[in-house]
């Protein structure tokens, strides 16, 4: 009873948020009231999720007047997990929005529209994971796409924003077409649009239909999740939106696509052939390695984070793919380990990517630039933002004892056992290579975030913007601190999440969750069966970290308190300036050269031709990286343009000719209808 | 209870590795000097250096922030923690403990705002990008046989089947990793920080006094951890039925031989260009894959 009331309360709060945005023409009131409603609504969603996990699945049927009819809502454990992901990240982001969106106060009604859309966006996110009816799902999925489209398009007068929003809406609709196809193929068999009957119908599907459903879901949800090569909208749209919206889009919205994939592969389709998993893993590898490579090359802080989301979706898909393979091979326990890794990473990524986007937003707020080459030295001007951003960077680089480490560790374990499920030497090599590739991804991610944090926050400011930066507002710092706290807690105390994973995966076909997470204790997770053992003891790790740090400090103080004097950085005898600092471009250069076959860097050096070649020369250096997959769509693009050219021949503009067309078609239609 | 003992053993192990690590560095240096016909420092010189540095005051650039102060502790703690994990820990945990130290040291290299430090940090992260996948591949040749990524189980599996062809491939591959991870020629040069060799030593250029001492000590610990991984996992040869004391001596002997091999490699090769390192690591990766297939 309480569970559904909390859900309704959450939805009601969001709707109130939408309405209250327009209630007063005062931007300030709209900001506090509507974002307050959004934060409370997210809190209600988290509470609802807690009640589901504690009290069990709840089925609701809401009767709407025609033509909508009966809409079913099913609050099961999978929905609850994603509800809590949305709620936790959404709550922090909504509080952050109160401080951050002040920047847009001058925009008047447009500002109010943004606040309203923000609430509508959250409403659609919550509904996407809770409705269990095909038609309703499509409606709320579209609501999510449209509200986020308008939010991306908010600064449409800025160069690139409109284009970004256009690419986003096109890609997301291509995705939706595939999602609808997947649903309809299932619903046709089931004869019903209710999710429950879809799951039952999937058992009777012929092989090819089942494969088609699998592929359509993968393409459809994959476009939303941003897997390569369907990612092209993501690095454009996420940076274009206001930072609190980017946090929500990158941290939460792309997770709804993972929810869709989980719904299809865990709930509807059941156990499939092993090549499903192999395909998912192949896409995952491309996404994670290329995503992080492009992230490492970026200087735009928000684009860097967006590409890093592509990488993290890849890591999530690695777990899912391994889970599909294990399930296909009848290794239920390992399947649970792999799916658990994927879901844990969903939660972790939602937390630290929202945190990092909020940090990037704080930097943007006080310096008005996203280009890290123009930043630097912010750690002294924005100490708290720097600290929280560093925590997020450490978590996303999977450093222990932060939460990213736990999910990365689980993924490593799942991939390590993959050779056991595969046949032959090639299967073994395939499985082991994946571990190496995940290691490569991890190392690149570490380099990427050393660069992102180091160049943005450390050393001396490189521009007047960075010099005059001020610490962000308290309403922006507090939610970042909250998420940092979660990063540490979920890193040191993973057991609650393991218990949730056990509940979620218990019902899934081909997944044996009870055995996998059977021996969780407050200090450890143990996966044990025959040869397979894996355990992780975070308290022991924490104790070890403390002890090791203690040894270091003791050594430092071995001979008493030292004297630390200040001396300027040595720069071969000249006065150091910010121009001597290592740049982001320089930092990533070795990787850029080593991977130049993939990255195809192009550089352009312009030398000012002064009459005297030894004095007063000006050099301008420009480097660009082309995303190889931006070429991927070129044939489709030209195809559409050619088709349009061809159509132009028919479209002459003469009314008589059009009447002729209509007559001819009518005659043809009549003829056909009499024949059949 | 069993867990507690294994943790305590690990910690005891870490302290002994910490104590022995400078000695290994000293042995390598002395051997190298001997091979090059120089009169080098004594093998205890590394200890004298460390304790001298730990007594000294520091000079710190006003450009730096608390990251610069914090990094040496994290780097040391990462190496020490990795040493404690050697006997009872998990492979991935050990690797990520070292990664945490590297992450912060690379950040610190950017903190002082000089191009030298940044160059060192950039190259260190680049080398790590090449080393990490190969390190995982080669470790998995043992882990796959053990069916577990727990280091104790891996050492057991290695000891159970010490001599085979795949092992020789894996051992060569790991030796390459060992050279790269301990920052030695041909990948890096531990003795200088000139522009050409500016990797690890370039990264720590701005440090002085006690913090530099911590960093040196941690590097020595890290080197010994990798030597120990090498001797226990990839050359696990040991005559049967040794008493614990003799087994300990046997282990020390293997470490000594590895140190001599490192010195010999460093004397007989040239520092390679930074962009030749990918090929070098690629060779190690191929060997690791061969070892996996040959199993």
Tab-separated table of N, CA and C in Angstrom, chain B residues 135-239:
chain	number	residue	atom	x	y	z
B	135	UNK	N	50.408	-7.097	-18.617
B	135	UNK	CA	50.574	-7.641	-17.266
B	135	UNK	C	49.414	-8.573	-16.927
B	136	UNK	N	48.194	-8.122	-17.241
B	136	UNK	CA	47.034	-8.966	-16.944
B	136	UNK	C	47.088	-10.255	-17.750
B	137	UNK	N	47.429	-10.145	-19.032
B	137	UNK	CA	47.480	-11.348	-19.879
B	137	UNK	C	48.457	-12.364	-19.308
B	138	UNK	N	49.643	-11.885	-18.945
B	138	UNK	CA	50.669	-12.826	-18.519
B	138	UNK	C	50.334	-13.414	-17.155
B	139	UNK	N	49.709	-12.602	-16.292
B	139	UNK	CA	49.296	-13.143	-14.993
B	139	UNK	C	48.212	-14.200	-15.169
B	140	UNK	N	47.376	-13.999	-16.182
B	140	UNK	CA	46.285	-14.955	-16.373
B	140	UNK	C	46.788	-16.312	-16.841
B	141	UNK	N	47.991	-16.370	-17.442
B	141	UNK	CA	48.493	-17.690	-17.816
B	141	UNK	C	48.591	-18.580	-16.587
B	142	UNK	N	48.916	-17.977	-15.440
B	142	UNK	CA	48.950	-18.762	-14.203
B	142	UNK	C	47.558	-18.872	-13.603
B	143	UNK	N	46.814	-17.753	-13.640
B	143	UNK	CA	45.512	-17.739	-12.978
B	143	UNK	C	44.542	-18.714	-13.637
B	144	UNK	N	44.614	-18.846	-14.950
B	144	UNK	CA	43.703	-19.760	-15.647
B	144	UNK	C	43.954	-21.183	-15.170
B	145	UNK	N	45.224	-21.516	-15.003
B	145	UNK	CA	45.542	-22.862	-14.518
B	145	UNK	C	45.052	-23.047	-13.087
B	146	UNK	N	45.188	-21.986	-12.286
B	146	UNK	CA	44.755	-22.092	-10.892
B	146	UNK	C	43.236	-22.048	-10.772
B	147	UNK	N	42.576	-21.499	-11.785
B	147	UNK	CA	41.124	-21.361	-11.710
B	147	UNK	C	40.706	-20.289	-10.731
B	148	UNK	N	41.609	-19.429	-10.375
B	148	UNK	CA	41.285	-18.380	-9.410
B	148	UNK	C	42.257	-17.231	-9.585
B	149	UNK	N	41.824	-16.047	-9.193
B	149	UNK	CA	42.751	-14.918	-9.260
B	149	UNK	C	43.302	-14.592	-7.886
B	150	UNK	N	43.119	-15.492	-6.921
B	150	UNK	CA	43.754	-15.285	-5.629
B	150	UNK	C	45.222	-15.645	-5.737
B	151	UNK	N	46.060	-14.761	-5.230
B	151	UNK	CA	47.493	-14.972	-5.447
B	151	UNK	C	48.000	-16.237	-4.765
B	152	UNK	N	47.424	-16.579	-3.610
B	152	UNK	CA	47.879	-17.795	-2.925
B	152	UNK	C	47.588	-19.015	-3.803
B	153	UNK	N	46.375	-19.054	-4.361
B	153	UNK	CA	46.011	-20.181	-5.228
B	153	UNK	C	46.895	-20.212	-6.467
B	154	UNK	N	47.196	-19.011	-6.999
B	154	UNK	CA	48.035	-18.954	-8.199
B	154	UNK	C	49.432	-19.474	-7.896
B	155	UNK	N	49.956	-19.104	-6.723
B	155	UNK	CA	51.288	-19.586	-6.372
B	155	UNK	C	51.279	-21.092	-6.190
B	156	UNK	N	50.204	-21.614	-5.606
B	156	UNK	CA	50.084	-23.060	-5.447
B	156	UNK	C	50.090	-23.756	-6.795
B	157	UNK	N	49.283	-23.214	-7.727
B	157	UNK	CA	49.191	-23.831	-9.060
B	157	UNK	C	50.518	-23.755	-9.789
B	158	UNK	N	51.226	-22.652	-9.594
B	158	UNK	CA	52.521	-22.509	-10.252
B	158	UNK	C	53.517	-23.520	-9.706
B	159	UNK	N	53.504	-23.683	-8.384
B	159	UNK	CA	54.463	-24.589	-7.767
B	159	UNK	C	54.161	-26.038	-8.143
B	160	UNK	N	52.876	-26.334	-8.392
B	160	UNK	CA	52.492	-27.715	-8.695
B	160	UNK	C	52.983	-28.147	-10.065
B	161	UNK	N	53.238	-27.215	-10.949
B	161	UNK	CA	53.575	-27.598	-12.323
B	161	UNK	C	54.642	-26.650	-12.861
B	162	UNK	N	55.844	-26.744	-12.313
B	162	UNK	CA	56.798	-25.660	-12.544
B	162	UNK	C	57.458	-25.623	-13.909
B	163	UNK	N	57.679	-26.758	-14.547
B	163	UNK	CA	58.489	-26.713	-15.752
B	163	UNK	C	57.677	-27.106	-16.970
B	164	UNK	N	57.367	-26.133	-17.812
B	164	UNK	CA	56.702	-26.491	-19.057
B	164	UNK	C	56.980	-25.384	-20.057
B	165	UNK	N	56.728	-25.682	-21.303
B	165	UNK	CA	57.024	-24.721	-22.364
B	165	UNK	C	56.263	-23.404	-22.197
B	166	UNK	N	54.932	-23.470	-21.949
B	166	UNK	CA	54.206	-22.206	-21.794
B	166	UNK	C	54.823	-21.326	-20.726
B	167	UNK	N	55.357	-21.975	-19.674
B	167	UNK	CA	55.927	-21.203	-18.586
B	167	UNK	C	57.121	-20.398	-19.027
B	168	UNK	N	57.870	-20.956	-19.961
B	168	UNK	CA	59.068	-20.229	-20.405
B	168	UNK	C	58.661	-18.976	-21.162
B	169	UNK	N	57.661	-19.126	-22.037
B	169	UNK	CA	57.128	-17.948	-22.737
B	169	UNK	C	56.656	-16.911	-21.727
B	170	UNK	N	55.842	-17.393	-20.773
B	170	UNK	CA	55.257	-16.473	-19.796
B	170	UNK	C	56.345	-15.797	-18.974
B	171	UNK	N	57.379	-16.565	-18.637
B	171	UNK	CA	58.450	-15.990	-17.819
B	171	UNK	C	59.162	-14.871	-18.571
B	172	UNK	N	59.414	-15.090	-19.878
B	172	UNK	CA	60.080	-14.034	-20.656
B	172	UNK	C	59.185	-12.800	-20.720
B	173	UNK	N	57.887	-13.046	-20.980
B	173	UNK	CA	56.956	-11.919	-21.055
B	173	UNK	C	56.948	-11.152	-19.749
B	174	UNK	N	56.938	-11.879	-18.636
B	174	UNK	CA	56.874	-11.180	-17.357
B	174	UNK	C	58.169	-10.438	-17.067
B	175	UNK	N	59.279	-10.998	-17.537
B	175	UNK	CA	60.550	-10.300	-17.333
B	175	UNK	C	60.517	-8.926	-18.014
B	176	UNK	N	59.923	-8.887	-19.204
B	176	UNK	CA	59.793	-7.599	-19.905
B	176	UNK	C	58.951	-6.629	-19.083
B	177	UNK	N	57.842	-7.156	-18.535
B	177	UNK	CA	56.981	-6.328	-17.685
B	177	UNK	C	57.757	-5.840	-16.469
B	178	UNK	N	58.549	-6.745	-15.897
B	178	UNK	CA	59.317	-6.416	-14.699
B	178	UNK	C	60.264	-5.252	-14.985
B	179	UNK	N	60.912	-5.312	-16.135
B	179	UNK	CA	61.833	-4.240	-16.527
B	179	UNK	C	61.063	-2.921	-16.650
B	180	UNK	N	59.882	-2.975	-17.285
B	180	UNK	CA	59.123	-1.747	-17.495
B	180	UNK	C	58.587	-1.208	-16.178
B	181	UNK	N	58.065	-2.097	-15.332
B	181	UNK	CA	57.428	-1.647	-14.097
B	181	UNK	C	58.445	-1.113	-13.098
B	182	UNK	N	59.672	-1.637	-13.125
B	182	UNK	CA	60.645	-1.109	-12.179
B	182	UNK	C	61.437	0.047	-12.798
B	183	UNK	N	60.977	0.518	-13.952
B	183	UNK	CA	61.554	1.730	-14.536
B	183	UNK	C	63.008	1.570	-14.933
B	184	UNK	N	63.334	0.451	-15.569
B	184	UNK	CA	64.742	0.206	-15.903
B	184	UNK	C	64.975	0.307	-17.402
B	185	UNK	N	66.249	0.438	-17.773
B	185	UNK	CA	66.638	0.346	-19.183
B	185	UNK	C	66.223	-1.024	-19.680
B	186	UNK	N	65.662	-1.200	-20.852
B	186	UNK	CA	65.542	-0.234	-21.937
B	186	UNK	C	64.293	0.665	-21.946
B	187	UNK	N	63.403	0.537	-20.957
B	187	UNK	CA	62.193	1.356	-21.023
B	187	UNK	C	62.417	2.730	-20.395
B	188	UNK	N	63.073	2.731	-19.249
B	188	UNK	CA	63.285	3.970	-18.510
B	188	UNK	C	64.681	3.866	-17.920
B	189	UNK	N	65.189	4.942	-17.401
B	189	UNK	CA	66.490	4.862	-16.748
B	189	UNK	C	66.333	5.311	-15.310
B	190	UNK	N	66.623	4.420	-14.346
B	190	UNK	CA	66.391	4.789	-12.945
B	190	UNK	C	67.413	5.772	-12.400
B	191	UNK	N	68.493	6.025	-13.133
B	191	UNK	CA	69.569	6.832	-12.566
B	191	UNK	C	69.547	8.295	-12.991
B	192	UNK	N	68.852	8.616	-14.037
B	192	UNK	CA	68.870	10.013	-14.480
B	192	UNK	C	67.469	10.524	-14.728
B	193	UNK	N	67.402	11.846	-14.883
B	193	UNK	CA	66.131	12.423	-15.304
B	193	UNK	C	66.384	13.418	-16.421
B	194	UNK	N	67.183	13.011	-17.385
B	194	UNK	CA	67.367	13.862	-18.560
B	194	UNK	C	66.124	13.768	-19.424
B	195	UNK	N	65.998	14.726	-20.345
B	195	UNK	CA	64.767	14.754	-21.131
B	195	UNK	C	64.459	13.431	-21.824
B	196	UNK	N	65.514	12.774	-22.313
B	196	UNK	CA	65.296	11.571	-23.093
B	196	UNK	C	64.721	10.436	-22.262
B	197	UNK	N	65.115	10.382	-21.009
B	197	UNK	CA	64.686	9.250	-20.190
B	197	UNK	C	63.642	9.669	-19.177
B	198	UNK	N	63.082	10.847	-19.421
B	198	UNK	CA	62.255	11.455	-18.401
B	198	UNK	C	60.930	10.723	-18.210
B	199	UNK	N	60.943	9.687	-17.392
B	199	UNK	CA	59.661	9.056	-17.098
B	199	UNK	C	59.457	9.118	-15.588
B	200	UNK	N	59.818	8.070	-14.882
B	200	UNK	CA	59.543	8.084	-13.447
B	200	UNK	C	60.337	9.170	-12.731
B	201	UNK	N	61.628	9.280	-13.047
B	201	UNK	CA	62.447	10.277	-12.344
B	201	UNK	C	62.031	11.696	-12.717
B	202	UNK	N	61.523	11.868	-13.920
B	202	UNK	CA	61.038	13.180	-14.315
B	202	UNK	C	59.799	13.564	-13.529
B	203	UNK	N	58.976	12.539	-13.281
B	203	UNK	CA	57.720	12.777	-12.572
B	203	UNK	C	57.963	13.266	-11.143
B	204	UNK	N	59.033	12.779	-10.501
B	204	UNK	CA	59.245	13.116	-9.100
B	204	UNK	C	60.298	14.212	-8.929
B	205	UNK	N	60.577	14.926	-10.025
B	205	UNK	CA	61.648	15.914	-10.040
B	205	UNK	C	61.488	16.994	-8.983
B	206	UNK	N	60.250	17.379	-8.695
B	206	UNK	CA	60.028	18.495	-7.774
B	206	UNK	C	60.081	18.081	-6.312
B	207	UNK	N	60.239	16.800	-6.061
B	207	UNK	CA	60.238	16.354	-4.661
B	207	UNK	C	61.619	16.437	-4.063
B	208	UNK	N	61.645	16.649	-2.760
B	208	UNK	CA	62.921	16.671	-2.056
B	208	UNK	C	62.684	16.147	-0.651
B	209	UNK	N	63.774	15.860	0.048
B	209	UNK	CA	63.700	15.510	1.457
B	209	UNK	C	62.899	14.251	1.720
B	210	UNK	N	62.072	14.324	2.755
B	210	UNK	CA	61.400	13.111	3.248
B	210	UNK	C	60.430	12.536	2.236
B	211	UNK	N	59.747	13.445	1.532
B	211	UNK	CA	58.791	12.927	0.548
B	211	UNK	C	59.510	12.157	-0.546
B	212	UNK	N	60.652	12.667	-0.949
B	212	UNK	CA	61.431	11.950	-1.958
B	212	UNK	C	61.892	10.600	-1.411
B	213	UNK	N	62.256	10.606	-0.118
B	213	UNK	CA	62.645	9.350	0.521
B	213	UNK	C	61.519	8.331	0.458
B	214	UNK	N	60.299	8.786	0.786
B	214	UNK	CA	59.138	7.882	0.733
B	214	UNK	C	58.954	7.332	-0.680
B	215	UNK	N	59.106	8.217	-1.664
B	215	UNK	CA	58.887	7.784	-3.043
B	215	UNK	C	59.947	6.762	-3.456
B	216	UNK	N	61.201	7.034	-3.095
B	216	UNK	CA	62.258	6.071	-3.439
B	216	UNK	C	62.006	4.723	-2.789
B	217	UNK	N	61.640	4.795	-1.519
B	217	UNK	CA	61.408	3.538	-0.807
B	217	UNK	C	60.245	2.781	-1.449
B	218	UNK	N	59.183	3.508	-1.763
B	218	UNK	CA	58.021	2.853	-2.380
B	218	UNK	C	58.397	2.233	-3.723
B	219	UNK	N	59.218	2.930	-4.502
B	219	UNK	CA	59.629	2.364	-5.788
B	219	UNK	C	60.410	1.084	-5.584
B	220	UNK	N	61.267	1.085	-4.540
B	220	UNK	CA	62.037	-0.122	-4.260
B	220	UNK	C	61.118	-1.263	-3.857
B	221	UNK	N	60.094	-0.944	-3.031
B	221	UNK	CA	59.139	-1.982	-2.606
B	221	UNK	C	58.410	-2.540	-3.824
B	222	UNK	N	57.976	-1.628	-4.692
B	222	UNK	CA	57.232	-2.048	-5.877
B	222	UNK	C	58.099	-2.979	-6.737
B	223	UNK	N	59.374	-2.609	-6.872
B	223	UNK	CA	60.280	-3.446	-7.667
B	223	UNK	C	60.410	-4.831	-7.055
B	224	UNK	N	60.531	-4.890	-5.722
B	224	UNK	CA	60.678	-6.197	-5.082
B	224	UNK	C	59.383	-6.997	-5.196
B	225	UNK	N	58.251	-6.306	-5.129
B	225	UNK	CA	56.972	-7.019	-5.283
B	225	UNK	C	56.931	-7.690	-6.646
B	226	UNK	N	57.362	-6.964	-7.692
B	226	UNK	CA	57.342	-7.566	-9.031
B	226	UNK	C	58.365	-8.684	-9.156
B	227	UNK	N	59.535	-8.517	-8.512
B	227	UNK	CA	60.525	-9.598	-8.552
B	227	UNK	C	59.954	-10.838	-7.862
B	228	UNK	N	59.253	-10.620	-6.750
B	228	UNK	CA	58.675	-11.761	-6.031
B	228	UNK	C	57.595	-12.442	-6.854
B	229	UNK	N	56.777	-11.647	-7.531
B	229	UNK	CA	55.770	-12.245	-8.413
B	229	UNK	C	56.471	-13.092	-9.464
B	230	UNK	N	57.573	-12.568	-9.984
B	230	UNK	CA	58.324	-13.282	-11.011
B	230	UNK	C	58.866	-14.602	-10.472
B	231	UNK	N	59.489	-14.534	-9.296
B	231	UNK	CA	60.133	-15.757	-8.804
B	231	UNK	C	59.115	-16.782	-8.317
B	232	UNK	N	57.987	-16.332	-7.761
B	232	UNK	CA	57.044	-17.330	-7.250
B	232	UNK	C	56.097	-17.849	-8.322
B	233	UNK	N	55.760	-17.017	-9.301
B	233	UNK	CA	54.765	-17.454	-10.280
B	233	UNK	C	55.389	-17.968	-11.565
B	234	UNK	N	56.520	-17.402	-11.982
B	234	UNK	CA	57.016	-17.744	-13.314
B	234	UNK	C	58.297	-18.562	-13.293
B	235	UNK	N	59.052	-18.539	-12.193
B	235	UNK	CA	60.150	-19.497	-12.040
B	235	UNK	C	59.999	-20.198	-10.688
B	236	UNK	N	58.916	-20.946	-10.544
B	236	UNK	CA	58.634	-21.525	-9.220
B	236	UNK	C	59.439	-22.782	-8.932
B	237	UNK	N	60.592	-22.924	-9.557
B	237	UNK	CA	61.363	-24.159	-9.367
B	237	UNK	C	61.930	-24.239	-7.961
B	238	UNK	N	61.740	-25.386	-7.396
B	238	UNK	CA	62.196	-25.582	-6.025
B	238	UNK	C	62.337	-27.065	-5.791
B	239	UNK	N	63.480	-27.525	-5.280
B	239	UNK	CA	63.615	-28.941	-4.969
B	239	UNK	C	62.582	-29.343	-3.922
